[in-house]
Coordinates of C-alpha atoms in Angstrom, one line a residue:
M1 CA -2.6 -54.2 14.1
S2 CA -0.6 -50.9 14.2
F3 CA 2.6 -49.5 12.2
K4 CA 4.5 -46.9 12.3
F5 CA 6.0 -44.1 9.7
L6 CA 8.0 -41.8 11.9
S7 CA 9.6 -42.8 15.5
K8 CA 7.1 -42.3 19.2
L9 CA 7.0 -38.4 19.2
F10 CA 7.8 -37.5 15.6
P11 CA 5.2 -36.6 12.5
L12 CA 6.5 -37.2 9.3
I13 CA 4.9 -34.2 7.7
V14 CA 4.4 -33.4 4.5
W15 CA 3.7 -30.0 3.4
F16 CA 2.5 -28.6 0.1
V17 CA -0.2 -26.1 -1.3
F18 CA -3.1 -27.0 -3.0
G19 CA -3.4 -23.4 -5.9
A20 CA -5.0 -22.4 -8.2
Y21 CA -2.0 -25.1 -9.8
A22 CA -3.2 -28.0 -9.0
A23 CA -6.6 -27.2 -9.3
G24 CA -6.6 -27.1 -12.7
R25 CA -4.9 -30.1 -12.5
A26 CA -7.3 -31.9 -10.9
Q27 CA -9.6 -33.9 -13.8
G28 CA -13.5 -32.1 -13.7
N29 CA -15.4 -28.9 -14.8
L30 CA -12.4 -27.6 -14.8
M31 CA -10.1 -29.5 -17.4
Q32 CA -13.3 -29.8 -19.9
V33 CA -12.1 -28.6 -23.3
V34 CA -14.3 -25.7 -24.7
S35 CA -14.6 -23.0 -28.3
L36 CA -15.2 -19.9 -28.0
G37 CA -14.4 -19.1 -31.5
N38 CA -14.4 -14.6 -32.3
V39 CA -14.8 -13.3 -28.4
N40 CA -15.7 -9.7 -28.9
H41 CA -15.8 -7.3 -26.7
Q42 CA -18.7 -8.8 -24.8
Q43 CA -17.9 -8.8 -21.0
I44 CA -16.6 -11.8 -19.3
G45 CA -19.3 -11.8 -16.5
S46 CA -21.5 -13.2 -20.3
V47 CA -18.6 -15.0 -21.5
L48 CA -18.7 -17.1 -18.0
K49 CA -22.8 -17.5 -18.0
K50 CA -22.2 -18.7 -21.9
I51 CA -19.6 -21.3 -20.7
S52 CA -21.3 -22.9 -17.7
G53 CA -24.8 -22.8 -19.2
A54 CA -22.7 -24.9 -22.0
G55 CA -21.6 -27.0 -19.6
N56 CA -24.1 -28.0 -16.3
F57 CA -22.5 -26.4 -13.8
S58 CA -21.9 -22.7 -12.2
F59 CA -19.6 -20.3 -11.8
V60 CA -19.6 -18.4 -8.5
Y61 CA -17.5 -14.8 -7.3
N62 CA -17.9 -11.8 -5.8
N63 CA -18.7 -9.2 -8.7
Q64 CA -16.1 -6.7 -6.5
T65 CA -13.8 -8.1 -6.9
V66 CA -13.4 -10.1 -9.7
P67 CA -13.8 -8.2 -13.0
A68 CA -17.5 -9.6 -14.0
D69 CA -18.1 -6.1 -16.0
S70 CA -14.5 -6.3 -17.7
V71 CA -14.8 -6.2 -21.5
I72 CA -12.4 -9.0 -23.7
S73 CA -11.7 -10.0 -27.4
L74 CA -10.3 -13.6 -28.4
T75 CA -9.9 -14.5 -31.9
N76 CA -10.9 -18.6 -31.5
Y77 CA -10.2 -20.4 -28.4
H78 CA -10.4 -23.6 -27.6
G79 CA -9.3 -24.2 -23.9
T80 CA -10.0 -26.4 -20.9
I81 CA -11.9 -23.8 -19.1
Y82 CA -8.3 -23.3 -16.1
N83 CA -7.1 -22.5 -19.2
F84 CA -9.6 -19.5 -20.3
L85 CA -9.6 -18.7 -16.8
N86 CA -5.8 -18.7 -15.9
D87 CA -6.3 -16.4 -19.4
V88 CA -8.9 -14.0 -19.0
L89 CA -8.7 -13.5 -15.1
G90 CA -4.5 -14.0 -14.3
A91 CA -2.3 -15.6 -11.5
D92 CA -4.0 -13.7 -9.1
Y93 CA -6.9 -16.1 -8.7
E94 CA -8.2 -19.1 -7.0
F95 CA -10.2 -21.3 -8.9
K96 CA -11.9 -23.8 -7.1
E97 CA -13.9 -27.2 -8.2
V98 CA -16.9 -27.9 -5.9
P99 CA -19.9 -30.4 -7.1
G100 CA -22.0 -28.7 -9.4
Y101 CA -19.8 -25.3 -9.1
I102 CA -16.5 -23.1 -10.3
V103 CA -15.6 -20.8 -7.1
L104 CA -13.3 -18.0 -8.5
R105 CA -11.2 -15.8 -5.6
H106 CA -8.9 -13.0 -5.6
A107 CA -6.2 -14.3 -3.4
P108 CA -3.2 -12.7 -5.0
R109 CA -0.9 -14.7 -1.9
K110 CA 0.1 -17.5 -0.3
L111 CA 0.5 -18.6 2.9
Y112 CA 2.8 -20.6 4.0
L113 CA 2.0 -23.3 6.9
T114 CA 3.5 -25.2 9.5
A115 CA 2.8 -27.7 12.9
E116 CA 3.9 -30.0 14.8
V117 CA 2.3 -32.6 16.2
D118 CA 1.9 -33.8 20.4
N119 CA 1.3 -37.0 20.9
D120 CA 2.0 -38.6 24.0
P121 CA 0.5 -41.4 25.6
G122 CA -2.0 -41.3 26.9
K123 CA -3.2 -37.8 26.3
Q124 CA -5.2 -35.9 23.0
L125 CA -3.7 -35.1 19.9
T126 CA -2.9 -31.5 20.3
V127 CA -1.3 -30.1 16.9
K128 CA 0.7 -26.4 17.1
G129 CA 1.7 -24.7 13.8
H130 CA 2.0 -21.3 12.7
V131 CA 0.8 -19.6 9.1
S132 CA 3.2 -17.0 8.2
D133 CA 2.8 -14.5 4.0
A134 CA 4.7 -16.8 2.2
A135 CA 6.2 -14.1 0.0
D136 CA 7.4 -11.9 2.9
G137 CA 7.4 -14.3 6.5
R138 CA 5.1 -12.1 7.9
R139 CA 3.3 -12.9 10.7
L140 CA -0.5 -14.0 10.4
N141 CA -3.1 -12.7 12.6
Q142 CA -7.0 -14.5 12.4
V143 CA -6.6 -17.0 9.5
S144 CA -9.0 -20.0 9.9
I145 CA -7.2 -23.7 10.3
Y146 CA -9.8 -27.0 10.4
E147 CA -9.7 -30.4 10.0
K148 CA -12.3 -30.1 7.9
N149 CA -13.0 -34.1 9.0
L150 CA -12.6 -33.6 12.3
L151 CA -15.5 -30.2 12.4
I152 CA -13.0 -28.6 14.4
S153 CA -11.3 -25.1 13.9
T154 CA -9.6 -22.6 15.3
L155 CA -8.0 -18.9 14.8
T156 CA -4.3 -17.3 14.9
D157 CA -3.4 -15.4 16.9
E158 CA -1.5 -12.2 16.9
Q159 CA 2.3 -13.6 16.9
G160 CA 1.0 -16.2 13.5
N161 CA 0.7 -19.9 15.6
F162 CA -2.8 -21.5 16.4
T163 CA -2.9 -24.8 18.4
L164 CA -5.7 -27.6 17.9
K165 CA -6.6 -30.6 20.5
L166 CA -8.0 -33.5 18.2
K167 CA -9.6 -36.6 20.9
N168 CA -9.8 -40.0 20.3
W169 CA -8.2 -39.8 16.4
N170 CA -5.1 -41.9 14.9
G171 CA -5.5 -41.7 11.4
T172 CA -4.3 -38.1 9.1
V173 CA -4.7 -35.4 9.7
V174 CA -5.6 -32.4 6.8
L175 CA -5.0 -28.9 8.5
T176 CA -6.8 -26.6 5.8
A177 CA -5.4 -22.7 6.4
T178 CA -7.9 -19.5 4.2
R179 CA -8.4 -16.0 5.0
E180 CA -9.4 -13.5 2.5
N181 CA -7.2 -12.6 -0.2
Y182 CA -4.5 -15.6 0.5
R183 CA -5.0 -19.3 -1.4
D184 CA -5.8 -21.8 0.3
T185 CA -3.2 -24.0 1.7
S186 CA -3.5 -27.7 2.9
L187 CA -0.9 -29.6 5.2
F188 CA -1.3 -33.2 5.9
V189 CA 0.2 -34.6 8.9
L190 CA 1.4 -38.0 9.7
Q191 CA 0.6 -39.9 13.0
D192 CA 1.1 -42.9 13.7
V193 CA -1.0 -44.6 12.1
N194 CA -3.2 -48.0 12.6
I195 CA -5.3 -50.2 10.4
T196 CA -8.6 -49.3 11.0
A197 CA -11.8 -51.0 8.7
A198 CA -12.9 -48.6 7.4
P199 CA -11.8 -44.4 6.5
L200 CA -13.4 -41.8 8.4
K201 CA -16.3 -40.4 6.3
K202 CA -17.7 -37.0 5.5
Q203 CA -20.7 -35.4 4.1
Y204 CA -20.2 -32.2 2.9
E205 CA -21.7 -29.7 0.4
Y206 CA -21.0 -26.3 -1.2
Y207 CA -23.8 -23.2 -0.8
P208 CA -23.5 -19.9 -3.2
E209 CA -25.8 -18.3 -1.8
V210 CA -24.4 -18.2 1.4
E211 CA -21.0 -15.4 0.4
R212 CA -23.5 -13.8 -1.2
N213 CA -25.3 -13.8 2.0
N214 CA -23.4 -13.2 4.9
R215 CA -22.9 -9.4 4.9
G216 CA -27.1 -9.1 5.5
F217 CA -26.6 -12.0 8.4
G218 CA -24.0 -9.8 10.0
R219 CA -26.1 -6.8 10.0
S220 CA -28.7 -8.5 11.8
F221 CA -29.6 -9.2 15.3
A222 CA -27.2 -12.0 15.3
R223 CA -24.5 -10.3 15.5
W224 CA -25.0 -9.5 19.6
F225 CA -24.9 -13.0 20.1
I226 CA -21.9 -14.0 18.0
S227 CA -18.3 -13.4 18.8
S228 CA -15.8 -12.0 16.7
K229 CA -13.6 -15.3 15.8
Q230 CA -17.1 -16.5 15.3
T231 CA -17.9 -14.1 12.1
I232 CA -14.5 -14.0 11.1
Q233 CA -13.8 -18.1 11.0
N234 CA -17.4 -17.4 8.8
L235 CA -16.0 -14.1 6.2
N236 CA -13.1 -17.3 6.3
L237 CA -14.3 -20.0 5.1
G238 CA -17.5 -19.3 3.6
G239 CA -20.2 -21.4 1.3
F240 CA -18.7 -24.9 2.1
F241 CA -19.7 -27.1 4.9
A242 CA -19.9 -30.9 6.2
F243 CA -22.7 -32.6 7.7
S244 CA -23.3 -34.3 11.4
P245 CA -25.5 -36.0 12.9
Y246 CA -25.9 -33.6 16.3
Q247 CA -24.5 -31.3 17.8
V248 CA -24.8 -30.0 21.7
S249 CA -23.9 -26.1 22.7
L250 CA -24.2 -23.9 26.3
V251 CA -23.7 -20.8 24.0
P252 CA -22.1 -19.9 20.9
G253 CA -19.1 -21.4 20.0
L254 CA -19.1 -23.0 23.9
S255 CA -20.7 -26.5 21.8
S256 CA -19.4 -30.0 20.7
H257 CA -18.1 -28.6 17.8
G258 CA -15.8 -26.2 19.1
M259 CA -16.0 -22.5 16.7
Y260 CA -16.3 -25.0 13.4
N261 CA -20.0 -25.0 14.6
S262 CA -21.0 -22.3 11.7
Q263 CA -20.1 -24.6 9.2
V264 CA -21.6 -27.3 10.4
V265 CA -25.7 -28.9 9.6
D266 CA -27.0 -30.4 12.3
N267 CA -29.9 -33.0 11.8
F268 CA -30.6 -32.4 16.1
S269 CA -29.6 -29.8 18.1
L270 CA -29.7 -29.0 21.3
N271 CA -28.2 -25.7 22.6
L272 CA -29.4 -25.6 26.5
L273 CA -28.5 -21.3 26.6
G274 CA -28.7 -20.5 22.5
G275 CA -26.9 -22.4 19.5
Y276 CA -25.0 -21.2 16.6
T277 CA -24.9 -23.8 13.4
A278 CA -24.4 -24.2 9.9
G279 CA -28.1 -25.9 10.1
I280 CA -30.2 -27.8 10.6
K281 CA -32.5 -30.8 8.9
G282 CA -34.1 -32.5 11.6
V283 CA -35.5 -30.6 14.1
E284 CA -33.6 -27.6 16.8
V285 CA -34.1 -27.0 20.0
G286 CA -32.9 -23.5 22.5
G287 CA -33.8 -22.6 25.6
V288 CA -33.1 -19.2 25.2
F289 CA -32.1 -19.0 21.0
N290 CA -31.5 -20.5 18.4
I291 CA -29.1 -18.8 15.1
N292 CA -28.2 -20.4 11.4
R293 CA -26.3 -19.6 9.4
T294 CA -27.7 -21.2 6.4
N295 CA -30.5 -23.6 6.0
V296 CA -33.5 -24.6 8.7
G297 CA -36.1 -27.8 8.5
F298 CA -37.8 -29.1 10.1
L299 CA -38.8 -28.2 13.9
Q300 CA -36.7 -25.3 15.5
M301 CA -38.0 -24.4 18.7
A302 CA -36.4 -21.6 21.1
G303 CA -37.6 -20.1 24.0
V304 CA -36.8 -16.1 23.5
F305 CA -36.0 -15.7 19.6
N306 CA -34.9 -18.0 16.3
I307 CA -32.5 -16.7 13.4
V308 CA -32.4 -18.0 10.9
G309 CA -29.7 -16.7 7.4
G310 CA -31.2 -18.2 5.0
N311 CA -34.9 -21.2 3.9
A312 CA -37.1 -22.0 8.0
K313 CA -38.9 -25.4 6.1
G314 CA -41.4 -27.0 8.5
I315 CA -42.9 -25.5 11.7
Q316 CA -41.3 -22.3 14.1
A317 CA -41.7 -21.0 17.4
A318 CA -40.4 -19.0 19.2
G319 CA -41.5 -17.0 22.6
V320 CA -41.4 -13.6 21.6
Y321 CA -39.3 -13.5 17.6
N322 CA -38.7 -16.2 14.5
R323 CA -35.8 -14.4 12.0
V324 CA -36.0 -15.6 8.6
L325 CA -33.5 -13.8 5.9
D326 CA -34.6 -15.6 2.5
T327 CA -37.9 -17.3 3.0
A328 CA -40.2 -19.4 5.1
T329 CA -42.4 -22.1 4.6
G330 CA -44.8 -23.8 7.0
V331 CA -45.9 -22.4 9.6
Q332 CA -44.2 -19.6 12.1
V333 CA -45.3 -18.9 15.6
A334 CA -44.0 -16.0 17.7
G335 CA -45.3 -14.8 20.5
I336 CA -44.1 -11.3 19.6
A337 CA -43.0 -10.4 15.7
N338 CA -42.7 -13.1 12.2
K339 CA -40.4 -10.9 10.2
V340 CA -39.3 -13.2 6.8
Q341 CA -37.4 -11.9 4.0
D342 CA -40.3 -14.3 1.9
F343 CA -42.7 -16.3 3.6
K344 CA -44.4 -18.6 0.5
E345 CA -47.4 -20.1 2.2
G346 CA -48.5 -22.0 4.9
L347 CA -49.5 -19.8 8.3
Q348 CA -48.1 -17.5 9.7
A349 CA -48.6 -15.8 13.3
A350 CA -47.4 -13.4 16.1
G351 CA -48.9 -12.2 18.4
L352 CA -48.6 -8.0 17.8
I353 CA -46.3 -8.2 14.4
N354 CA -45.6 -10.1 11.3
I355 CA -42.7 -8.5 8.5
A356 CA -42.4 -10.6 5.7
G357 CA -42.3 -10.2 1.7
H358 CA -44.3 -12.6 0.2
V359 CA -46.8 -14.7 2.4
A360 CA -49.5 -17.4 -0.4
G361 CA -51.1 -18.3 2.8
I362 CA -52.5 -16.8 6.4
E363 CA -51.3 -14.1 8.8
V364 CA -52.5 -12.8 12.1
A365 CA -51.0 -10.7 14.2
G366 CA -52.7 -8.7 17.0
L367 CA -50.8 -5.7 16.1
Y368 CA -50.2 -5.6 12.2
N369 CA -48.4 -7.3 8.9
K370 CA -46.8 -5.8 6.4
V371 CA -46.2 -7.9 3.1
N372 CA -45.0 -6.7 0.2
T373 CA -47.4 -9.4 -1.7
F374 CA -50.4 -10.8 0.2
N375 CA -52.8 -13.6 -1.4
G376 CA -54.6 -15.2 1.0
V377 CA -56.2 -14.6 4.6
Q378 CA -54.0 -11.5 6.5
V379 CA -55.7 -10.7 9.6
A380 CA -55.1 -8.8 12.2
G381 CA -56.3 -6.2 15.1
L382 CA -55.4 -2.6 14.6
L383 CA -52.8 -3.0 10.9
N384 CA -52.7 -4.4 7.4
R385 CA -50.4 -3.1 5.4
T386 CA -49.6 -4.5 1.7
E387 CA -47.9 -3.7 -1.7
S388 CA -49.9 -5.7 -4.1
A389 CA -52.6 -7.7 -2.2
K390 CA -55.4 -10.6 -2.8
G391 CA -57.5 -12.3 -1.2
I392 CA -59.1 -11.0 1.5
Q393 CA -57.7 -7.8 4.3
I394 CA -59.6 -7.9 8.2
A395 CA -58.5 -5.3 10.5
G396 CA -59.7 -3.5 13.8
L397 CA -58.7 -0.6 12.9
V398 CA -57.0 0.2 9.1
N399 CA -56.1 -2.2 5.4
N400 CA -54.0 0.1 3.4
S401 CA -53.1 -2.2 0.0
K402 CA -50.9 -0.6 -2.9
E403 CA -51.9 -2.5 -5.0
K404 CA -55.3 -4.2 -6.0
T405 CA -56.2 -6.8 -3.6
G406 CA -59.9 -8.7 -3.6
S407 CA -61.4 -8.2 -0.1
Q408 CA -60.9 -5.2 2.5
I409 CA -62.9 -5.7 5.8
A410 CA -61.6 -3.0 8.3
G411 CA -63.0 -1.0 11.7
I412 CA -62.1 2.6 10.7
F413 CA -60.4 2.6 6.6
N414 CA -59.4 0.7 3.9
M415 CA -57.3 2.0 0.8
A416 CA -56.4 0.6 -2.6
P417 CA -55.7 1.2 -6.4
K418 CA -58.3 -1.4 -7.1
V419 CA -60.7 -3.9 -4.8
N420 CA -62.0 -6.4 -6.8
G421 CA -65.0 -7.8 -3.7
V422 CA -66.4 -6.7 -1.3
Q423 CA -64.6 -3.1 0.5
F424 CA -66.8 -3.0 3.9
A425 CA -65.4 0.0 6.7
G426 CA -67.2 1.2 9.5
L427 CA -66.3 5.0 8.4
F428 CA -63.7 5.9 4.7
N429 CA -63.5 3.2 1.9
V430 CA -60.7 4.9 -0.4
A431 CA -59.3 3.2 -3.6
D432 CA -59.1 4.2 -7.4
S433 CA -61.6 1.5 -8.3
S434 CA -64.5 -0.2 -6.1
D435 CA -67.9 -1.6 -7.2
Y436 CA -69.1 -2.4 -3.3
P437 CA -67.8 -0.2 -1.6
V438 CA -69.2 -0.7 2.0
A439 CA -68.9 2.6 4.5
L440 CA -69.8 5.6 5.1
V441 CA -67.8 8.3 3.0
N442 CA -67.3 6.1 -0.3
F443 CA -63.9 8.0 -1.9
I444 CA -63.8 6.0 -5.7
K445 CA -62.3 7.1 -7.6
N446 CA -64.4 6.3 -11.0
G447 CA -67.8 5.8 -8.2
K448 CA -70.4 8.5 -7.8
K449 CA -70.8 10.5 -5.6
T450 CA -74.3 13.0 -5.4
I451 CA -75.3 15.6 -2.8
A452 CA -79.4 15.5 -2.0
I453 CA -81.8 18.1 -0.3
S454 CA -85.3 16.3 -0.1
T455 CA -88.1 16.0 3.0
D456 CA -90.0 13.1 4.7
Q457 CA -93.1 12.4 6.2
S458 CA -91.6 14.2 9.2
W459 CA -91.1 16.6 7.2
F460 CA -87.0 17.3 8.3
T461 CA -85.2 19.1 5.6
H462 CA -82.4 16.5 5.3
I463 CA -79.4 17.1 3.7
D464 CA -77.5 14.3 2.3
F465 CA -73.9 12.6 1.1
R466 CA -73.8 9.7 -1.1
S467 CA -70.8 8.2 -2.3
G468 CA -69.7 5.2 -3.2
G469 CA -68.9 3.0 -7.0
R470 CA -70.4 1.0 -8.9
V471 CA -73.1 -0.7 -7.0
L472 CA -72.7 -0.1 -3.6
Y473 CA -72.6 3.1 -1.4
G474 CA -72.8 4.4 2.0
L475 CA -74.8 7.8 2.9
I476 CA -74.2 10.7 5.7
G477 CA -76.1 13.6 6.3
G478 CA -77.9 15.6 8.7
G479 CA -81.8 17.6 8.5
Y480 CA -83.6 20.0 10.4
K481 CA -87.3 20.3 10.9
F482 CA -88.9 24.2 10.3
T483 CA -91.7 23.7 12.4
D484 CA -92.4 23.5 15.7
S485 CA -91.4 20.4 17.3
P486 CA -89.5 19.6 20.3
V487 CA -87.8 17.2 18.0
K488 CA -85.8 19.9 15.6
Y489 CA -82.6 17.5 14.8
A490 CA -81.5 14.6 12.8
F491 CA -79.1 13.1 11.6
D492 CA -78.9 10.2 8.9
L493 CA -76.5 7.5 8.1
G494 CA -76.9 5.1 5.7
Y495 CA -76.0 1.8 3.2
G496 CA -77.6 1.8 0.1
V497 CA -77.4 -0.2 -3.8
H498 CA -77.7 1.3 -7.1
I499 CA -80.5 -1.3 -8.7
I500 CA -80.9 1.0 -12.1
N501 CA -78.4 3.4 -13.7
H502 CA -79.8 4.9 -17.5
P503 CA -78.6 7.5 -19.3
R504 CA -82.0 9.0 -17.9
F505 CA -83.5 7.0 -15.2
T506 CA -81.3 5.7 -11.6
F507 CA -83.4 2.8 -9.9
D508 CA -81.8 2.8 -6.8
A509 CA -82.6 0.7 -2.5
E510 CA -81.4 2.1 0.6
Y511 CA -81.1 1.4 4.4
G512 CA -81.2 4.3 6.7
F513 CA -81.1 4.9 10.5
Q514 CA -82.3 8.3 11.7
A515 CA -81.7 9.2 14.9
S516 CA -84.0 12.5 15.8
L517 CA -83.7 14.7 17.8
G518 CA -85.4 16.8 20.8
A519 CA -84.5 16.6 24.7
K520 CA -83.6 14.2 26.0
D521 CA -87.7 12.4 26.6
Q522 CA -88.4 14.0 23.4
S523 CA -85.7 11.9 20.7
Y524 CA -86.4 9.0 18.7
Q525 CA -85.3 6.6 16.6
T526 CA -87.1 5.8 12.9
N527 CA -84.8 2.1 10.8
S528 CA -86.4 3.1 6.6
F529 CA -86.4 0.7 3.8
K530 CA -86.8 2.9 0.7
V531 CA -86.7 2.5 -2.9
L532 CA -85.9 5.5 -4.9
P533 CA -86.7 6.4 -8.9
G534 CA -85.4 9.0 -10.4
F535 CA -84.7 10.9 -13.6
K536 CA -82.1 13.1 -14.9
L537 CA -82.7 16.2 -15.5
N538 CA -78.8 16.4 -16.9
R539 CA -75.4 16.0 -16.0
T540 CA -75.4 17.3 -12.7
L541 CA -78.9 17.2 -11.9
Q542 CA -81.5 14.2 -10.7
L543 CA -85.0 14.5 -8.7
F544 CA -86.2 11.5 -7.4
A545 CA -88.7 10.1 -4.6
G546 CA -90.5 7.5 -3.9
P547 CA -91.5 4.7 -0.7
S548 CA -90.0 4.2 2.6
L549 CA -91.1 1.7 4.6
N550 CA -90.2 2.3 8.8
Y551 CA -89.4 1.2 11.8
T552 CA -89.6 3.9 15.1
S553 CA -89.3 3.9 18.7
F554 CA -90.2 6.9 20.7
N555 CA -88.8 6.9 24.4
R556 CA -91.4 6.5 26.7
G557 CA -93.0 10.6 27.3
S558 CA -92.7 11.6 23.4
N559 CA -95.2 13.7 22.6
T560 CA -94.2 13.9 19.6
D561 CA -96.8 13.0 16.4
V562 CA -96.3 9.5 15.2
P563 CA -96.6 9.4 11.9
V564 CA -99.4 8.6 9.7
W565 CA -100.1 4.9 7.3
V566 CA -99.3 3.6 11.2
L567 CA -99.1 -1.0 10.0
R568 CA -98.6 -1.3 13.8
R569 CA -97.5 0.2 16.1
Y570 CA -97.4 -1.2 20.5
S571 CA -95.8 -0.2 23.6
D572 CA -93.4 -2.0 25.7
D573 CA -91.6 -0.9 28.7
D574 CA -89.2 1.6 26.8
G575 CA -91.9 3.7 24.3
L576 CA -94.4 3.2 22.0
N577 CA -92.1 1.4 19.3
V578 CA -94.6 2.3 15.0
L579 CA -94.7 -0.2 11.8
H580 CA -95.4 2.9 9.2
I581 CA -94.8 3.0 5.3
G582 CA -93.7 6.7 4.2
L583 CA -92.6 9.0 1.2
T584 CA -88.8 10.1 1.0
G585 CA -88.7 13.1 -2.4
G586 CA -85.9 15.2 -3.4
L587 CA -83.3 16.7 -5.9
Q588 CA -79.6 15.6 -6.3
V589 CA -76.6 17.0 -8.0
M590 CA -74.2 14.9 -8.9
L591 CA -70.6 15.0 -7.5

């Protein structure tokens, strides 16, 4: 059965303004009574924090428009929160109450909203109207007009006019107009009313962080895929969001939610080319891209890229690029790059680059990882760079940590202030403190560095540089044979361990590789294991000498003298191989 309030086509329009006065009369946090006692030269922000702490809610405001740093003084204030705000901030501010929050807006001006309905039988409902400044009557453009229960919206044009089309709707239409520096204004539009089983109910939430992050989201890569009208909608509507079971879109702005898509959190979103939503609580699939203003969970996939303005939780996969402006938790996979403000835990993998503020889990990139804080395993084909690291860093070329780290493994170079584990590099390690550096050259600030001149059983005279930490060290140097021999030069590499470091005595164990160079058929290589006791003459000089076990491979045709003290010798297709005992001794200069 239906029942008409008006004649055939002309609706009854009931107009009213939801201003600060009406909000103040609502029952809720604004009507709580507070007693502040004497407030002497305190900042408004501090007083608001005290009030909200006692009332179990939060104030939300823009520091650029609300004078939170201004100082006030009050004597024994006792009254409602609404009256306090009205007395302190004045009539130019609007106070909105939403669950858990009181939103403070600078809104010195008022809107005038008018509308009429075209409801021809068999056609969709069309609402037309205009918006103007209530004080001077100027028509206003770029005012957002929305019906939050139907999840539709539009913007006024240059003449302040708007049109909204409503499909399959016979209930009351509640239009709301909102614009920066203006108070929100709502209008009930009553059409022919049919009695139905149950009223339409929508779920709404308020995300204060979205209004704070709007500027950062506007500077992101996403802006190139969002129209200027949608950007204005975002600014006008702020952090108030509705929820819907699904949306389908071709491109941003051309979707089942129309221009209101940036204010709707969906459970499922299918974007044939690309989509733009407030957020996802479920699954989102994009043929090319997905863009979300707030949070995403629990599965998001795109052929090219995903951009999330809030948090991402669960699995995020893109063929090229993932970008999360806040926190990501779970698994993030991209063909080329992942960039996250704060990656808390899970797995982050990219074909080329990972950039994150904080990583607690595993991070893998084909080329480069850059992290402010790192806890778990970090693997890059070329370079890892972190501000603070803990765990294992593995890079094909370079690891660079600006604060202490666990272990570092790099093909060429490691750098960190303090290393608690093993620091392994093909060439160089640099650290303020590293007990277990493994590299040919180690610049450890609190470590040990020496230059030694020595000789061995082959009568080479060596000059070697040893450098390392408290336990491990590396060796690099060269030698020359002054005797008459076809092999004159030697190149030395090695690693060692400090076993005893007494004020007068030392004891080191060392592995070394020596390439002895002469004519092509005269060169040979020696692998040695040495034990080197030492005696300190003073703080600078030390004598050392000790035996070695050597394995030398001579090229076929070499007429170089075979060492004495041979334990075993045998020949193969490449030449002569000899296992023999040797002796090394010399003088070290401590640097």
